[in-house]
Short mmCIF file of C-alpha atoms and ligand atoms in Angstrom, two decimals:
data_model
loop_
_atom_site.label_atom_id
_atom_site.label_comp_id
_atom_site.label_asym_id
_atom_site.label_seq_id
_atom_site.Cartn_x
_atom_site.Cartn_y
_atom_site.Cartn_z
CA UNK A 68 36.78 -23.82 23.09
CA UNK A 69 34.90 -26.11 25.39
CA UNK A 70 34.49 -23.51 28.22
CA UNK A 71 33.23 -20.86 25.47
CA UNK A 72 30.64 -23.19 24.29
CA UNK A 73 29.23 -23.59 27.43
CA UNK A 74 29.37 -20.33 28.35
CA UNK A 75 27.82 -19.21 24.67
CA UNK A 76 25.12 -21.77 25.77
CA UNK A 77 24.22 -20.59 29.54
CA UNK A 78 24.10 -17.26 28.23
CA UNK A 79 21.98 -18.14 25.76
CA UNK A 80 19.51 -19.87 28.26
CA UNK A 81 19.74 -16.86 30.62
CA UNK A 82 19.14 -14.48 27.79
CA UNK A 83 16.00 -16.95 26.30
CA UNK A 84 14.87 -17.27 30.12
CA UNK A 85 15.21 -14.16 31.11
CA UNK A 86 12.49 -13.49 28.17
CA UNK A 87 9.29 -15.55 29.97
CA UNK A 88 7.82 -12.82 31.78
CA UNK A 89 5.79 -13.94 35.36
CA UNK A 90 4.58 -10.26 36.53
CA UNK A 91 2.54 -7.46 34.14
CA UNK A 92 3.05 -5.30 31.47
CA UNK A 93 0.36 -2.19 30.01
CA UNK A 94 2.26 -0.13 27.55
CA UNK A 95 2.49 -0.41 24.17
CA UNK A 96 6.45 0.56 25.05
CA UNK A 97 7.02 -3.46 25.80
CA UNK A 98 6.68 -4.29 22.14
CA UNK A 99 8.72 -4.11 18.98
CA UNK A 100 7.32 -2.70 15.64
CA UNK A 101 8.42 -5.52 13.63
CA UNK A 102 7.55 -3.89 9.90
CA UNK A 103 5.59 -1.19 8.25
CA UNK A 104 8.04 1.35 9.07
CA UNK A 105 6.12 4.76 10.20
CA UNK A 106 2.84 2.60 9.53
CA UNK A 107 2.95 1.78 12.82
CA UNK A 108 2.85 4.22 15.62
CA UNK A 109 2.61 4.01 19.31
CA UNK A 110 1.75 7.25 20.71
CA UNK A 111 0.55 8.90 24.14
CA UNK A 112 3.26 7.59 25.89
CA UNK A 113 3.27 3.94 25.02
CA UNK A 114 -0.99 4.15 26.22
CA UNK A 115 -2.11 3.77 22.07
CA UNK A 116 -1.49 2.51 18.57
CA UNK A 117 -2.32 2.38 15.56
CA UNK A 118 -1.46 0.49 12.71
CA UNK A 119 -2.20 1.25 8.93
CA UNK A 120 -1.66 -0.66 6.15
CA UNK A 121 -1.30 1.58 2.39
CA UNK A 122 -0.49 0.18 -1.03
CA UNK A 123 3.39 0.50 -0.06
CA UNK A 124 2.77 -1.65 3.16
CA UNK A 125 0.97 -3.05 6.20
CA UNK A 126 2.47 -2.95 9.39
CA UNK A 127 2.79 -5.16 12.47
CA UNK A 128 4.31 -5.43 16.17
CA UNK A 129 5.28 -7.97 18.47
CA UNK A 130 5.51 -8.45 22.62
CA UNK A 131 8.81 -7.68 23.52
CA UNK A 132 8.34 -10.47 26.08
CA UNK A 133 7.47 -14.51 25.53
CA UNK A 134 4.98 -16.00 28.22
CA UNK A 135 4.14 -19.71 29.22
CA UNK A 136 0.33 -18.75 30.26
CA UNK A 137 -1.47 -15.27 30.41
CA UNK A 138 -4.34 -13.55 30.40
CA UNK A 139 -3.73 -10.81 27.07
CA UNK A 140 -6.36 -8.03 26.77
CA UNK A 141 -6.81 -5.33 24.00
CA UNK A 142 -8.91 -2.49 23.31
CA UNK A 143 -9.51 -2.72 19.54
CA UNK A 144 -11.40 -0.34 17.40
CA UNK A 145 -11.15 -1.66 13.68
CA UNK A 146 -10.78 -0.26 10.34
CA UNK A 147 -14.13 1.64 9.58
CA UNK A 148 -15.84 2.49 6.24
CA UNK A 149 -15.23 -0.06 3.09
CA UNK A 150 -12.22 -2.27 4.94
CA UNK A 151 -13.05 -5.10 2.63
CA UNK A 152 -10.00 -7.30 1.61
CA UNK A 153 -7.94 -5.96 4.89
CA UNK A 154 -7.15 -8.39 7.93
CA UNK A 155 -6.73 -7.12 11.64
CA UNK A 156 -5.04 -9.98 13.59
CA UNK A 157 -4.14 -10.17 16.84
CA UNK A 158 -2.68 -13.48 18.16
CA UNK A 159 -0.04 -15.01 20.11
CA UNK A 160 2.26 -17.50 19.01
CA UNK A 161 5.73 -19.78 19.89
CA UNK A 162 8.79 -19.50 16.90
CA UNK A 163 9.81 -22.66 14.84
CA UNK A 164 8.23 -25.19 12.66
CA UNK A 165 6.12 -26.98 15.59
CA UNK A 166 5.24 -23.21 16.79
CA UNK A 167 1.84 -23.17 18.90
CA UNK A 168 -0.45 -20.02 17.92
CA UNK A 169 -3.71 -18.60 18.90
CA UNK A 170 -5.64 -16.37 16.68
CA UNK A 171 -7.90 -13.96 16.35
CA UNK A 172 -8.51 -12.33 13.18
CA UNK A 173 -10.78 -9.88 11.91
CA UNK A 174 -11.44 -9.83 8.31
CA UNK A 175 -12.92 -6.19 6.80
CA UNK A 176 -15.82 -5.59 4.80
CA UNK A 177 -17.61 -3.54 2.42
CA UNK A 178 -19.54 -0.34 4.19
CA UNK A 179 -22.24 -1.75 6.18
CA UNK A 180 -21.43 -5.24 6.21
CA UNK A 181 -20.48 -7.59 8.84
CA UNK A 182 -16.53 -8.01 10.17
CA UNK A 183 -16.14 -11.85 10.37
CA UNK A 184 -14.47 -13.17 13.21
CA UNK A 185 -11.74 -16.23 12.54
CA UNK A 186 -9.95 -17.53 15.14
CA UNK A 187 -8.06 -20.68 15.30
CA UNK A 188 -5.55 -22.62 17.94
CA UNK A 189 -2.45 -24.37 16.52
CA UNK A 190 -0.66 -26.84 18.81
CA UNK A 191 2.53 -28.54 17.23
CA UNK A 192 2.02 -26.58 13.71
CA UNK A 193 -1.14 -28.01 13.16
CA UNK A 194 -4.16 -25.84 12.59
CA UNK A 195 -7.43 -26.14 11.09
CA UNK A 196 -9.81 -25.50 13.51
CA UNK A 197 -11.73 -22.45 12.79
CA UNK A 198 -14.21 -21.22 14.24
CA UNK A 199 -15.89 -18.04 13.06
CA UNK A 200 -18.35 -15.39 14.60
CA UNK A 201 -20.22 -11.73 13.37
CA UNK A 202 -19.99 -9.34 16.44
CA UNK A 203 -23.19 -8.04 17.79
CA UNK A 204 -22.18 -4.26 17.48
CA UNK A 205 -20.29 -2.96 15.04
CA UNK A 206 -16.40 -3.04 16.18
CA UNK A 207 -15.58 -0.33 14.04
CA UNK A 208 -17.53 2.77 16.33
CA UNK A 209 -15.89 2.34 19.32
CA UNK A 210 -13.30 0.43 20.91
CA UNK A 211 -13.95 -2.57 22.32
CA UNK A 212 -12.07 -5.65 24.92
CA UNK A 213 -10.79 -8.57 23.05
CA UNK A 214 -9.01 -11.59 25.21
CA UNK A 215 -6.86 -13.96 25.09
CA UNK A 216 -7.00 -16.57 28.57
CA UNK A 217 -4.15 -19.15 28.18
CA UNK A 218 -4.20 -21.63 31.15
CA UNK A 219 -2.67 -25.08 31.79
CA UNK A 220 -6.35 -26.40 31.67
CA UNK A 221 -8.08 -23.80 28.87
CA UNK A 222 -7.84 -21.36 26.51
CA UNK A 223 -10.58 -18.85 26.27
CA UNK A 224 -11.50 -16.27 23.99
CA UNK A 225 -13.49 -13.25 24.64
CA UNK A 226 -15.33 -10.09 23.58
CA UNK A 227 -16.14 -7.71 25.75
CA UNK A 228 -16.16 -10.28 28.70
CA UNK A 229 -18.20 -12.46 27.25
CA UNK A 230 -16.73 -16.29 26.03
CA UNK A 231 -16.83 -17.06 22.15
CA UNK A 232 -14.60 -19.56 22.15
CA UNK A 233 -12.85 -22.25 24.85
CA UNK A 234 -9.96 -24.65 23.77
CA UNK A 235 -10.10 -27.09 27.11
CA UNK A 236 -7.13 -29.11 27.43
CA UNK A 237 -7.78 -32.94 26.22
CA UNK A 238 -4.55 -34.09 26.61
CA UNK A 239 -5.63 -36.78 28.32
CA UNK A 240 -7.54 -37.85 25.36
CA UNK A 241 -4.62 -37.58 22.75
CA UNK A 242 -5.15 -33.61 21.76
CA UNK A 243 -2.16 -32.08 22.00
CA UNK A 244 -2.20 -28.24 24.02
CA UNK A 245 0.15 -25.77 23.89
CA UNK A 246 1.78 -25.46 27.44
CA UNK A 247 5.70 -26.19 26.56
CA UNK A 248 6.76 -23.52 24.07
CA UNK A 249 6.38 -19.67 25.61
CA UNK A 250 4.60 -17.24 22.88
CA UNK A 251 4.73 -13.27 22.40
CA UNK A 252 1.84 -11.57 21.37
CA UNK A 253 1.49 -10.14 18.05
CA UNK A 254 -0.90 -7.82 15.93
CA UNK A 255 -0.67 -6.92 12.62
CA UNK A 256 -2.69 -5.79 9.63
CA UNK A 257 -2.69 -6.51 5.77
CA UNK A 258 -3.94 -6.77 2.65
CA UNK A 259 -5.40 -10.39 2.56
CA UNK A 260 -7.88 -9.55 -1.15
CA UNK A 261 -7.04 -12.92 -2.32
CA UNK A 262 -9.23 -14.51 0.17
CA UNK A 263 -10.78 -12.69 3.13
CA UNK A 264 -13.38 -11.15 1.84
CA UNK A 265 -16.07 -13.41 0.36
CA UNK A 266 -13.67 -16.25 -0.60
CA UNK A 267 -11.24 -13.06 -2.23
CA UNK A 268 -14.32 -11.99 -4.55
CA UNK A 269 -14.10 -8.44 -3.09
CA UNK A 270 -10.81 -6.83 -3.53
CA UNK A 271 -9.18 -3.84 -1.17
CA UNK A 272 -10.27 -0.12 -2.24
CA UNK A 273 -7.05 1.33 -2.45
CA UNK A 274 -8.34 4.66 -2.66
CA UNK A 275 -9.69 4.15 0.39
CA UNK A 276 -6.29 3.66 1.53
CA UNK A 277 -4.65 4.42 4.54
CA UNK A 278 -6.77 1.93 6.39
CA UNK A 279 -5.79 2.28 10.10
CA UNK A 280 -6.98 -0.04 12.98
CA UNK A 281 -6.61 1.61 16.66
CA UNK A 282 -5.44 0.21 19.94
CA UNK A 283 -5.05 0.82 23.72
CA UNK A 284 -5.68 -0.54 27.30
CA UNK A 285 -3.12 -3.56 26.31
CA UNK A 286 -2.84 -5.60 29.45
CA UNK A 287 -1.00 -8.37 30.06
CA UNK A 288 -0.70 -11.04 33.00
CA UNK A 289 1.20 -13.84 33.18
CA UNK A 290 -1.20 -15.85 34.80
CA UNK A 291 0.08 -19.33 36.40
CA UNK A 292 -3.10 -20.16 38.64
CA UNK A 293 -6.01 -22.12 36.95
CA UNK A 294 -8.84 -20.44 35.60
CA UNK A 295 -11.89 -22.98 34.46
CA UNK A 296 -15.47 -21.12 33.21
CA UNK A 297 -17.76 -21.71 35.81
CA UNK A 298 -21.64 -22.08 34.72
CA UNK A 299 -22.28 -18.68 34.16
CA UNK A 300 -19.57 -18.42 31.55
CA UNK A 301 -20.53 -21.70 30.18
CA UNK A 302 -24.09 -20.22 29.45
CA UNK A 303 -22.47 -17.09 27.64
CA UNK A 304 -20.11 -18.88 25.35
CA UNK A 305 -22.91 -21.18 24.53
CA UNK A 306 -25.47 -18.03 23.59
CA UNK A 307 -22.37 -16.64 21.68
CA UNK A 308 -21.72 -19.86 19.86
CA UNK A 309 -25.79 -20.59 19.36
CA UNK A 310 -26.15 -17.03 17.99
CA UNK A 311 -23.21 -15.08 16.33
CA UNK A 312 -20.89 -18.56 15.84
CA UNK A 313 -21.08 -18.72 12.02
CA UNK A 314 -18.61 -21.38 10.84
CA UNK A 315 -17.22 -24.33 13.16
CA UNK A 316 -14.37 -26.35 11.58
CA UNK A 317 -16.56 -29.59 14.17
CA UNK A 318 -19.69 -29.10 12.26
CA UNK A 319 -17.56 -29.52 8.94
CA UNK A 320 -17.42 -33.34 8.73
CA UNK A 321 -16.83 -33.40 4.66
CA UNK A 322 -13.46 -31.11 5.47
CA UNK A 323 -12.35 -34.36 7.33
CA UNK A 324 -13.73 -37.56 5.47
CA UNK A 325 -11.16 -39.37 8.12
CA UNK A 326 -13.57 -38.37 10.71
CA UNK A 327 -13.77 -35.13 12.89
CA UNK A 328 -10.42 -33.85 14.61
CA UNK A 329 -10.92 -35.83 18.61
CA UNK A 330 -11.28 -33.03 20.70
CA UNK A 331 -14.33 -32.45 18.57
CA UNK A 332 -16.10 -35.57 19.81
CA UNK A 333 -14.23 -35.73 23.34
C1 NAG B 23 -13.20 -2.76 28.26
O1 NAG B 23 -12.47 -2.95 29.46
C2 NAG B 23 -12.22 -1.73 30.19
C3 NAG B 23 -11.31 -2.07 31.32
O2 NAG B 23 -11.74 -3.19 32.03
C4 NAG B 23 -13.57 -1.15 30.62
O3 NAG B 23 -13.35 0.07 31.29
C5 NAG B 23 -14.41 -0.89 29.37
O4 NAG B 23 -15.70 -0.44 29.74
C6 NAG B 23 -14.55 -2.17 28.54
N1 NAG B 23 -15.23 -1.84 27.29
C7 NAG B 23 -16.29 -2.50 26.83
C8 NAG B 23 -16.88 -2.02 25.55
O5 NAG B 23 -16.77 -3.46 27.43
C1 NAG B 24 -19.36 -9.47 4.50
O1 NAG B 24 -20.74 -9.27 4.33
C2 NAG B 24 -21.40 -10.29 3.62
C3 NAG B 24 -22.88 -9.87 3.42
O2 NAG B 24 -23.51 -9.72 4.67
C4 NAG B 24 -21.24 -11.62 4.32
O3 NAG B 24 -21.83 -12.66 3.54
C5 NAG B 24 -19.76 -11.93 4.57
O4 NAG B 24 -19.63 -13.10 5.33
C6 NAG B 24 -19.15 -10.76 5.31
N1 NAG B 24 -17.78 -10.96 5.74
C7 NAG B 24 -16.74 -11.24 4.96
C8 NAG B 24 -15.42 -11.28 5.61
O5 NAG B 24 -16.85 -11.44 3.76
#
């Protein structure tokens, strides 16, 4: 009994270890179509996706992989025409109640109107800090590079090279960061008309259904050197943030009569 425990449990580790990925991976082949059966579809060889959500479902993959630090990038060309009430997310995340996850998130819109931007960084199961941006072009013409940069020291966010949002690591100042618990990568899309559009006012056109999001040049590094922004990506992220940031959960002090989360003030 003993000896089959242990054994159960080293091949566990093996099989959990053997998961955290150190070197590359660019095809769409290293993931798993987790739901939406046939609403998913990778195609051209593993180079593309696409996923489509309907009135019967959404649909959604995941890395085959975990990693403990990366650098995740995505070509991205969202739902066009009236998308309003749909959610594109893309995001990596850790499994279990305490699960660390980084998000981005793009929430549809009627024809002609503005995707919003969410993104947020859980560390321990605790959320709430969004931060949310319009695009300056309109994602939905062409494809475009969205990024995920997850160091010991920072986590970055970017579009099309350029910073919207960095995550530094305060642990030295209490702020928990994710850096114990490896996380796959994930995208997904659904029908979200209870709240993403205008605080759920506008409801999903179903006859506008299917509503299909594309994807290709996926790249991902596992990445274990540092990576800081140096001044010239400082100055980007700050002209994102001064001109497209359009909700930031730091400026929100009446969300958190307690006083503003610490790594807002740090
Ligand atoms: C996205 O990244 C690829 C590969 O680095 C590059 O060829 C392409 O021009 C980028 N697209 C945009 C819109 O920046
Ligand atoms: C949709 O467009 C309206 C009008 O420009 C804007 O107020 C709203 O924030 C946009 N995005 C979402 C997700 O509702």
């Amino acid at each position: 009994m003993a000896t089959n425990a242990v054994t159960f449990l080293l091949a566990s580790f093996l099989t959990a270890s053997s998961l955290v990925v150190s070197g590359r991976s660019n095809q769409f082949q290293d993931f798993d179509i987790t739901w939406g059966d046939g609403h998913a579809k990778i195609l051209d060889d593993g180079n593309t996706l696409s996923l489509s959500l309907d009135t019967y479902s959404g649909s959604g993959i995941q890395s085959k992989h975990s990693y403990l630090f990366g650098k995740f990038d995505m070509q991205l060309k969202l739902v066009p025409g009236n998308s309003a009430g749909t959610v594109t997310a893309l995001y990596l995340s850790s499994d279990g109640p305490y699960h660390d996850e980084i998000d981005f998130e793009f929430l549809g819109n009627l024809s002609g109107d503005p995707y919003t931007v969410h993104t947020n960084v859980y560390t321990q199961g605790k959320g709430e800090r969004e931060q949310q941006f319009r695009l300056w072009f309109d994602p939905t013409a062409d494809f475009h590079n969205y990024s995920i940069l997850w160091t010991h020291e920072t986590i970055v966010l970017s579009v099309d090279e350029m910073p919207v949002r960095e995550f530094k690591n305060l642990e030295r100042k209490g702020v928990p960061f994710p850096k114990q618990q490896p996380m796959r990568l994930y995208s997904s899309i659904w029908n979200a008309d209870e709240w993403a559009t205008r605080g759920g006012r506008v409801k999903t056109d179903w006859s506008q259904a299917p509503f299909t999001a594309e994807y290709r040049g996926y790249n991902a590094e596992a990445e274990w050197r540092s990576e800081m922004l140096d001044q010239y990506d400082e100055d980007k992220l700050r002209w994102v943030q001064d001109n497209y940031m359009i909700y930031d959960y730091c400026s929100d002090g009446n969300r958190f009569p307690q006083g503003l989360p610490q790594e807002c003030t740090a």
